[in-house]
Amino acid sequence: MKLFGHDVTGLPKALVFLAAVLLVSSGLCGLQLLLSNNATGGWPFFIPLGLIELAAMAISAVGILVVLLIWIGSAIYWSIANPEESDPKSLFDSSQDSEHNDPE
Amino acid sequence: MIPIGSHPVWHPVFETLAYAAGYAVFRHLRSNQGDVVAEPQRWTVLAAAAVGALIGARLLGLAEQWPTVMQAWNQGRILALLISPGGKTIVGGLLGGWLGVEIIKRLSNIHRRTGDLFALPLCIGIAIGRIGCLIAGLADDTYGKPTTLPWAVDLGDGIGRHPVQIYEILFLIALGFAVSTRAKLPEGARFRIFLSGYLAWRFIIDFIKPQPLMYGLNLIQWTCLAGLALLTADWLSGQKEQHEALRA
């Protein structure tokens, strides 16, 4: 039985985007420093970057969990509803391979 | 001694540039060379790589700060530590991403080797990210040990240090050329050349980083050894499968 990799790109695309946001926002130590420099008048920034970073981390982390749950749930449902199409032998055939080896 | 100082403000800028450049190169390669899997499978693999990398990078980063983690646990501040900035490692990200892809491929019955398109983008992305690490200086835990060599860098504390990030960028340029060779290689070989090359490099270069040691090696070096052992087992398994396929 195959669970993932059906003709769905929206959920994995969302996961990639959210993971990238979480990776960047969880490393924004530099932008926090921007804020502290701003407090001393060193930088012309007037927005609380620490809060933006925290919000990005929280939203992306929750988003990842939600998308993962939806993806796993829909994949399990799809596999149960279409047991024959879950046959692993049907994943690639020669025509698909040649088609996808061609440059776009 | 070359004065650089410590400017952590630039780290996230270069980290974001690294992801963007890596993705742009990946798209360019996929467009020019084609792909061994269809678009939905490719996005499935990308998602598994991204989530695996996220978990691996953070877990190994936290493991490196084990005393701080234990202290936070004892004080009931573990959530604050988990969402604190920094504390990610490239080695953890690479191995976590690789593991994530292998798991999703098994779940999805994807039998093709899908990593070749990632090899060059990873070289370029890590090299750009390392510029940020160098400029971040002492705020980033990736600086080198003190040295009296003429190309030593001063990260703001008046001490000349090995510019380990520049060493790594030069190595990644060479590795990038190696994985971009036009020679016909077996499917998956370019990614395995990249991963084994990078893990071996980190095992060596980390000897000139001032990190706490356990039995003579730091945590990243132990992880590199484990990763290389996994890669060897994977390569041997692939050889065995090929041999059996030929016999059949």
XYZ file of C-alpha atoms in Angstrom:
352
model
C 0.000 0.000 0.000
C 1.327 3.427 -0.846
C 0.249 6.279 1.381
C 1.753 9.345 -0.223
C 2.815 10.586 -3.629
C -0.574 10.613 -5.325
C -1.371 13.414 -7.725
C -1.508 15.989 -4.968
C 1.024 18.814 -4.866
C -0.723 21.439 -2.743
C -0.110 19.803 0.635
C 3.592 18.969 0.102
C 4.154 22.455 -1.371
C 2.576 23.981 1.733
C 4.787 21.793 3.939
C 7.963 22.868 2.111
C 6.984 26.534 2.425
C 6.070 26.255 6.128
C 9.256 24.308 6.934
C 11.339 26.994 5.205
C 9.542 29.724 7.196
C 10.127 27.840 10.466
C 13.789 27.191 9.608
C 14.448 30.859 8.888
C 12.345 32.291 11.718
C 13.901 29.963 14.298
C 17.326 31.341 13.364
C 16.530 35.038 13.387
C 18.881 35.869 16.224
C 20.241 38.662 14.049
C 16.904 40.357 13.643
C 16.405 40.361 17.401
C 19.678 42.253 17.650
C 18.318 44.730 15.121
C 15.544 45.452 17.556
C 17.914 46.001 20.464
C 20.058 48.272 18.331
C 16.930 50.140 17.404
C 16.212 50.702 21.094
C 19.530 52.518 21.403
C 18.878 54.527 18.274
C 21.408 52.642 16.134
C 18.991 51.398 13.523
C 15.972 53.010 11.896
C 13.582 50.125 12.559
C 10.307 50.786 14.296
C 8.628 47.395 14.328
C 8.989 44.745 17.043
C 10.891 42.159 14.998
C 11.065 39.739 17.914
C 7.287 39.443 17.882
C 7.197 38.913 14.121
C 9.778 36.136 14.482
C 7.801 34.501 17.284
C 4.550 34.774 15.320
C 6.188 33.261 12.212
C 7.561 30.385 14.305
C 4.212 29.700 15.983
C 2.119 29.940 12.793
C 4.515 27.817 10.723
C 4.914 25.158 13.455
C 1.135 24.828 13.921
C 0.700 24.946 10.134
C 3.144 22.067 9.662
C 1.277 19.927 12.176
C -2.112 20.723 10.615
C -0.925 20.075 7.040
C 0.788 16.832 8.118
C -2.399 15.612 9.824
C -4.555 16.504 6.812
C -2.082 14.859 4.435
C -1.775 11.646 6.452
C -5.550 11.519 7.009
C -6.379 12.061 3.341
C -3.699 9.574 2.234
C -5.086 6.875 4.553
C -8.649 7.623 3.418
C -7.569 7.533 -0.249
C -5.786 4.216 0.243
C -8.813 2.648 1.957
C -11.271 4.055 -0.596
C -9.144 2.991 -3.590
C -7.308 -0.187 -2.519
C -6.595 -1.302 -6.103
C -5.022 1.995 -7.087
C -2.771 1.731 -4.020
C -1.001 -1.187 -5.673
C 2.698 -0.257 -5.673
C 3.224 -1.799 -9.103
C 1.220 0.983 -10.697
C 3.433 3.819 -9.467
C 5.670 4.041 -12.512
C 5.235 2.608 -15.928
C 7.621 2.999 -18.820
C 5.578 5.740 -20.489
C 5.584 7.796 -17.268
C 9.317 7.368 -16.870
C 10.150 8.505 -20.364
C 7.737 11.407 -20.028
C 9.241 12.660 -16.792
C 12.832 12.203 -17.881
C 12.293 14.769 -20.601
C 13.384 18.284 -19.778
C 10.479 20.631 -19.143
C 45.143 39.139 11.017
C 42.028 40.090 9.025
C 39.497 42.119 11.077
C 35.910 40.940 10.551
C 34.115 41.396 13.881
C 30.817 39.805 14.836
C 27.664 40.917 13.010
C 24.922 38.362 13.732
C 22.352 40.607 12.053
C 23.518 39.265 8.685
C 23.121 35.579 9.551
C 19.383 35.273 8.776
C 19.837 37.357 5.633
C 22.391 34.911 4.236
C 20.407 31.921 5.537
C 17.337 33.106 3.609
C 19.505 33.786 0.534
C 20.918 30.258 0.875
C 17.463 28.637 0.772
C 16.375 30.863 -2.121
C 19.534 30.222 -4.163
C 19.422 26.478 -3.472
C 15.812 26.285 -4.625
C 16.533 28.387 -7.734
C 19.421 26.098 -8.735
C 17.263 23.027 -8.049
C 14.518 24.372 -10.350
C 17.066 25.219 -13.037
C 18.601 21.724 -12.898
C 15.205 20.019 -12.933
C 14.118 22.112 -15.883
C 17.310 21.416 -17.855
C 17.982 17.784 -16.937
C 14.494 16.463 -16.314
C 13.524 14.358 -13.328
C 13.352 10.661 -12.500
C 9.989 11.093 -10.736
C 6.762 12.890 -11.585
C 5.897 16.276 -10.094
C 3.625 15.024 -7.252
C 6.270 12.509 -6.152
C 8.965 15.200 -6.355
C 6.956 17.512 -4.093
C 6.343 14.618 -1.703
C 10.095 14.013 -1.550
C 10.793 17.757 -1.119
C 8.287 18.002 1.734
C 9.813 14.987 3.492
C 13.288 16.463 3.031
C 12.212 19.849 4.406
C 10.420 18.470 7.466
C 13.185 15.896 8.115
C 15.828 18.611 7.803
C 13.931 20.862 10.182
C 13.654 18.150 12.837
C 17.215 16.849 12.352
C 18.799 20.307 12.400
C 16.975 21.312 15.579
C 17.437 17.995 17.408
C 21.196 17.874 16.854
C 21.416 21.595 17.630
C 19.668 21.012 20.961
C 21.788 17.927 21.659
C 24.883 20.102 21.216
C 23.533 22.363 23.985
C 22.697 19.418 26.256
C 23.566 21.117 29.606
C 21.385 24.121 28.688
C 18.541 21.785 27.675
C 18.755 19.912 31.004
C 18.817 23.169 32.937
C 15.755 24.442 31.037
C 13.989 21.103 31.648
C 14.659 21.301 35.387
C 13.356 24.881 35.501
C 10.260 24.022 33.430
C 11.395 26.285 30.571
C 11.658 23.608 27.868
C 9.098 25.331 25.582
C 11.027 28.584 25.797
C 14.178 26.712 24.820
C 12.487 24.935 21.912
C 11.330 28.216 20.396
C 14.553 30.059 21.174
C 16.459 31.234 18.101
C 19.563 29.503 16.736
C 20.648 26.002 17.710
C 20.477 24.357 14.285
C 23.117 22.253 12.589
C 23.734 21.544 8.900
C 24.804 17.943 9.571
C 21.582 17.271 11.500
C 19.589 18.903 8.703
C 21.229 16.809 5.986
C 20.842 13.510 7.820
C 17.301 14.337 8.968
C 16.344 15.299 5.425
C 17.873 12.122 3.998
C 16.087 9.970 6.594
C 12.796 11.783 5.936
C 13.095 11.110 2.199
C 13.942 7.428 2.706
C 10.905 6.999 5.002
C 8.491 8.732 2.591
C 9.888 6.758 -0.352
C 9.139 3.502 1.466
C 5.628 4.694 2.377
C 4.990 5.817 -1.202
C 6.735 2.922 -2.957
C 9.055 5.290 -4.801
C 11.981 3.133 -5.909
C 13.998 5.651 -7.921
C 16.990 7.505 -6.434
C 15.763 11.080 -6.052
C 18.732 12.877 -4.461
C 20.901 13.771 -7.458
C 19.008 16.998 -8.145
C 19.747 18.143 -4.570
C 23.547 17.749 -4.655
C 24.590 20.995 -6.386
C 21.844 23.157 -4.785
C 22.983 21.965 -1.355
C 26.614 22.857 -2.134
C 25.597 26.358 -3.230
C 23.107 26.879 -0.397
C 25.506 25.797 2.345
C 28.320 27.932 0.868
C 26.096 31.043 0.901
C 24.898 30.236 4.427
C 28.500 29.967 5.583
C 29.147 33.579 4.526
C 26.516 34.523 7.100
C 28.189 32.285 9.710
C 31.549 33.995 9.089
C 30.091 37.501 9.357
C 28.058 36.522 12.455
C 31.414 35.755 14.093
C 31.456 34.863 17.763
C 27.636 34.958 17.990
C 27.563 31.868 15.773
C 29.052 28.699 17.239
C 30.915 27.813 14.055
C 34.161 29.765 14.439
C 37.616 28.191 14.425
C 40.352 27.669 16.970
C 43.023 30.347 17.516
C 45.932 30.376 15.060
C 48.900 32.571 14.141
C 48.552 31.939 10.393
C 48.635 35.128 8.256
C 45.037 34.604 7.051
C 43.647 34.337 10.603
C 40.476 36.358 11.187
C 39.664 38.585 14.167
C 36.004 38.145 15.060
C 36.025 41.037 17.484
C 37.825 39.568 20.501
C 41.349 40.379 19.272
C 42.185 36.680 18.803
C 43.311 35.380 15.399
C 41.216 32.333 14.418
C 41.068 29.824 11.583
C 38.503 31.116 9.027
C 36.844 27.682 8.999
C 33.821 29.028 7.119
C 36.072 30.144 4.235
C 37.782 26.737 4.231
C 34.339 25.174 3.982
C 33.205 27.471 1.165
C 36.315 26.525 -0.847
C 35.662 22.830 -0.172
C 32.016 23.218 -1.251
C 33.084 24.873 -4.525
C 35.291 21.844 -5.253
C 32.518 19.438 -4.200
C 30.064 21.357 -6.385
C 32.311 20.802 -9.408
C 32.645 17.108 -8.494
C 28.888 16.502 -8.350
C 28.309 18.540 -11.532
C 30.580 16.360 -13.636
C 29.148 15.460 -17.047
C 30.398 11.901 -16.582
C 27.604 9.327 -16.576
C 27.126 8.184 -12.985
C 24.667 5.655 -11.550
C 21.376 7.123 -10.322
C 21.809 8.531 -6.827
C 25.609 8.620 -7.021
C 25.859 12.428 -7.152
C 23.902 12.817 -3.921
C 25.927 10.112 -2.200
C 29.180 11.738 -3.349
C 27.923 15.030 -1.924
C 26.722 13.604 1.392
C 29.724 11.372 2.036
C 32.098 14.174 0.964
C 30.447 16.728 3.216
C 30.265 14.404 6.250
C 33.931 13.430 5.807
C 34.843 17.117 5.493
C 32.957 18.060 8.657
C 34.595 15.187 10.524
C 38.011 16.636 9.614
C 37.350 20.397 9.876
C 35.689 20.096 13.282
C 39.078 19.227 14.771
C 39.895 22.944 14.472
C 36.672 24.141 16.083
C 36.584 24.747 19.849
C 33.696 22.411 20.683
C 33.277 20.223 23.793
C 34.583 16.703 23.217
C 33.196 13.289 24.147
C 35.750 10.471 23.894
C 38.014 12.655 21.748
C 35.385 13.835 19.227
C 32.611 16.409 19.319
C 28.942 15.535 18.787
C 28.966 16.647 15.144
C 31.949 14.373 14.435
C 30.220 11.379 16.066
C 27.125 12.144 13.991
C 29.253 12.367 10.822
C 30.720 8.932 11.593
C 27.225 7.498 12.089
C 26.076 9.092 8.820
C 29.064 7.683 6.932
C 28.353 4.222 8.377
C 24.721 4.503 7.194
C 25.861 5.599 3.731
C 28.263 2.627 3.531
C 25.488 0.222 4.571
C 23.164 1.792 1.985
C 25.826 1.496 -0.742
C 26.524 -2.164 0.147
C 22.802 -2.898 0.096
C 22.510 -1.268 -3.350
C 25.459 -3.333 -4.643
C 23.840 -6.514 -3.348
C 20.521 -5.654 -5.037
C 22.302 -4.924 -8.329
C 24.208 -8.214 -8.091
C 21.022 -10.171 -7.417
C 19.222 -8.401 -10.273
C 22.053 -9.340 -12.665
C 21.959 -12.972 -11.511
C 18.183 -13.087 -11.995
